[in-house]
Amino acid sequence: MISVLILAISAMALVHFAVAQWRAIWISAANQSVSDALQSETGLDADTVRETDFPRLVCLYAEVCPDRKTSAPWLREIATYYRAVSALHVISQKVLPSLSKWAESEMKTCSRYVAVVIDQHLSLSMDRLAAVRSS
């Protein structure tokens, strides 16, 4: 009985650690600086990305980045996370304003992540183009 309890607590701790690690990875990616190429190519200023921009950014990402799986491996998971947090935001707006504010910041981080991934893809494409031209 005690061994089953220890196993269950250990499994919960492992899952908690895995989720925290996953969040740390994509949040650190979202906090990276972006180049001016993002604004010049897409008209999007990464400093003014809002929490509601996520669906528009995902559509833009699909247009700009044809090799989606290799350039943003976490995008599907972050989209799922965004939908869950967005639902929590809608539910908590009137009941728990502090939870709603947290949800807004998480949604904004998700949007910022997609903007950074688009910027990285554009920068890589420009580097490749410059390398081809210099050859």
Coordinates of C-alpha atoms in Angstrom, one line a residue:
M1 CA 0.0 0.0 0.0
I2 CA 2.7 2.4 0.9
S3 CA 4.8 1.5 -2.2
V4 CA 1.8 2.2 -4.4
L5 CA 1.4 5.6 -2.7
I6 CA 5.1 6.4 -3.2
L7 CA 4.8 5.3 -6.9
A8 CA 1.8 7.5 -7.5
I9 CA 3.4 10.6 -5.8
S10 CA 6.6 10.0 -7.8
A11 CA 4.6 9.7 -11.1
M12 CA 2.8 13.0 -10.3
A13 CA 6.1 14.7 -9.5
L14 CA 7.6 13.4 -12.8
V15 CA 4.7 14.8 -14.8
H16 CA 4.9 18.1 -12.9
F17 CA 8.6 18.3 -13.7
A18 CA 8.1 17.4 -17.4
V19 CA 5.4 20.1 -17.8
A20 CA 7.6 22.7 -16.0
Q21 CA 10.5 21.8 -18.2
W22 CA 8.5 22.0 -21.4
R23 CA 7.1 25.5 -20.4
A24 CA 10.6 26.7 -19.6
I25 CA 11.9 25.7 -23.0
W26 CA 9.2 27.5 -25.0
I27 CA 9.0 30.5 -22.7
S28 CA 12.7 31.0 -23.1
A29 CA 12.3 30.8 -26.8
A30 CA 9.5 33.3 -26.7
N31 CA 11.7 35.8 -24.7
Q32 CA 14.3 35.9 -27.5
S33 CA 14.8 39.1 -29.3
V34 CA 13.5 39.5 -32.8
S35 CA 15.0 41.2 -35.8
D36 CA 13.6 44.0 -37.9
A37 CA 13.1 41.4 -40.7
L38 CA 9.9 40.3 -39.0
Q39 CA 8.3 43.7 -39.3
S40 CA 9.6 44.4 -42.8
E41 CA 8.5 41.1 -44.2
T42 CA 5.2 40.6 -42.4
G43 CA 4.2 44.1 -41.0
L44 CA 4.2 42.6 -37.6
D45 CA 5.9 44.3 -34.6
A46 CA 6.9 41.6 -32.1
D47 CA 6.9 44.1 -29.3
T48 CA 3.2 44.8 -29.7
V49 CA 2.0 41.2 -30.0
R50 CA -1.2 40.7 -28.1
E51 CA -2.7 37.6 -26.6
T52 CA -5.4 37.6 -29.2
D53 CA -2.9 37.5 -32.1
F54 CA -2.2 33.8 -31.8
P55 CA -4.6 32.5 -34.4
R56 CA -3.5 35.1 -36.9
L57 CA 0.2 34.3 -36.2
V58 CA -0.4 30.6 -36.7
C59 CA -2.0 31.3 -40.1
L60 CA 0.9 33.5 -41.0
Y61 CA 3.3 30.9 -39.9
A62 CA 1.6 28.3 -42.1
E63 CA 2.1 30.7 -45.1
V64 CA 5.7 31.7 -44.3
C65 CA 7.0 28.3 -43.1
P66 CA 6.2 25.4 -45.4
D67 CA 8.4 23.0 -43.4
R68 CA 6.4 23.4 -40.2
K69 CA 7.4 20.3 -38.4
T70 CA 11.2 20.9 -38.6
S71 CA 11.1 24.7 -37.8
A72 CA 8.7 24.6 -34.8
P73 CA 8.4 21.2 -33.2
W74 CA 6.3 22.5 -30.3
L75 CA 3.7 24.5 -32.2
R76 CA 1.0 21.9 -32.0
E77 CA 1.4 21.4 -28.3
I78 CA 1.5 25.2 -27.7
A79 CA -1.6 25.6 -29.8
T80 CA -3.4 23.1 -27.6
Y81 CA -2.1 24.8 -24.5
Y82 CA -3.3 28.2 -25.9
R83 CA -6.8 26.8 -26.5
A84 CA -6.9 25.5 -22.9
V85 CA -5.7 28.7 -21.4
S86 CA -8.0 30.7 -23.6
A87 CA -11.0 28.7 -22.3
L88 CA -9.8 29.2 -18.8
H89 CA -9.5 32.9 -19.5
V90 CA -13.1 33.1 -20.7
I91 CA -14.4 31.2 -17.7
S92 CA -12.4 33.2 -15.2
Q93 CA -13.0 36.7 -16.5
K94 CA -15.9 37.5 -14.1
V95 CA -15.2 35.0 -11.4
L96 CA -11.4 35.3 -10.8
P97 CA -9.9 38.4 -12.4
S98 CA -6.4 37.4 -11.1
L99 CA -6.6 34.1 -12.9
S100 CA -7.8 35.8 -16.0
K101 CA -4.8 38.2 -16.0
W102 CA -2.5 35.1 -15.7
A103 CA -4.2 33.5 -18.6
E104 CA -3.8 36.7 -20.7
S105 CA -0.1 36.7 -20.0
E106 CA 0.2 33.0 -20.9
M107 CA -1.7 33.6 -24.2
K108 CA 0.6 36.6 -25.0
T109 CA 3.6 34.4 -24.4
C110 CA 2.2 31.8 -26.8
S111 CA 1.7 34.5 -29.4
R112 CA 5.2 35.8 -28.9
Y113 CA 6.6 32.3 -29.3
V114 CA 5.0 32.0 -32.8
A115 CA 6.3 35.5 -33.7
V116 CA 9.8 34.5 -32.7
V117 CA 9.6 31.3 -34.7
I118 CA 8.5 33.2 -37.7
D119 CA 11.3 35.6 -37.3
Q120 CA 13.9 32.8 -36.9
H121 CA 12.5 31.2 -40.1
L122 CA 12.7 34.5 -42.0
S123 CA 16.3 35.1 -40.8
L124 CA 17.3 31.6 -41.8
S125 CA 15.8 32.1 -45.2
M126 CA 17.6 35.4 -45.7
D127 CA 20.9 33.8 -44.7
R128 CA 20.3 31.0 -47.2
L129 CA 19.5 33.4 -49.9
A130 CA 22.6 35.5 -49.2
A131 CA 24.7 32.4 -49.2
V132 CA 23.3 31.4 -52.6
R133 CA 23.9 34.8 -54.0
S134 CA 27.5 34.9 -52.8
S135 CA 28.3 31.5 -54.4

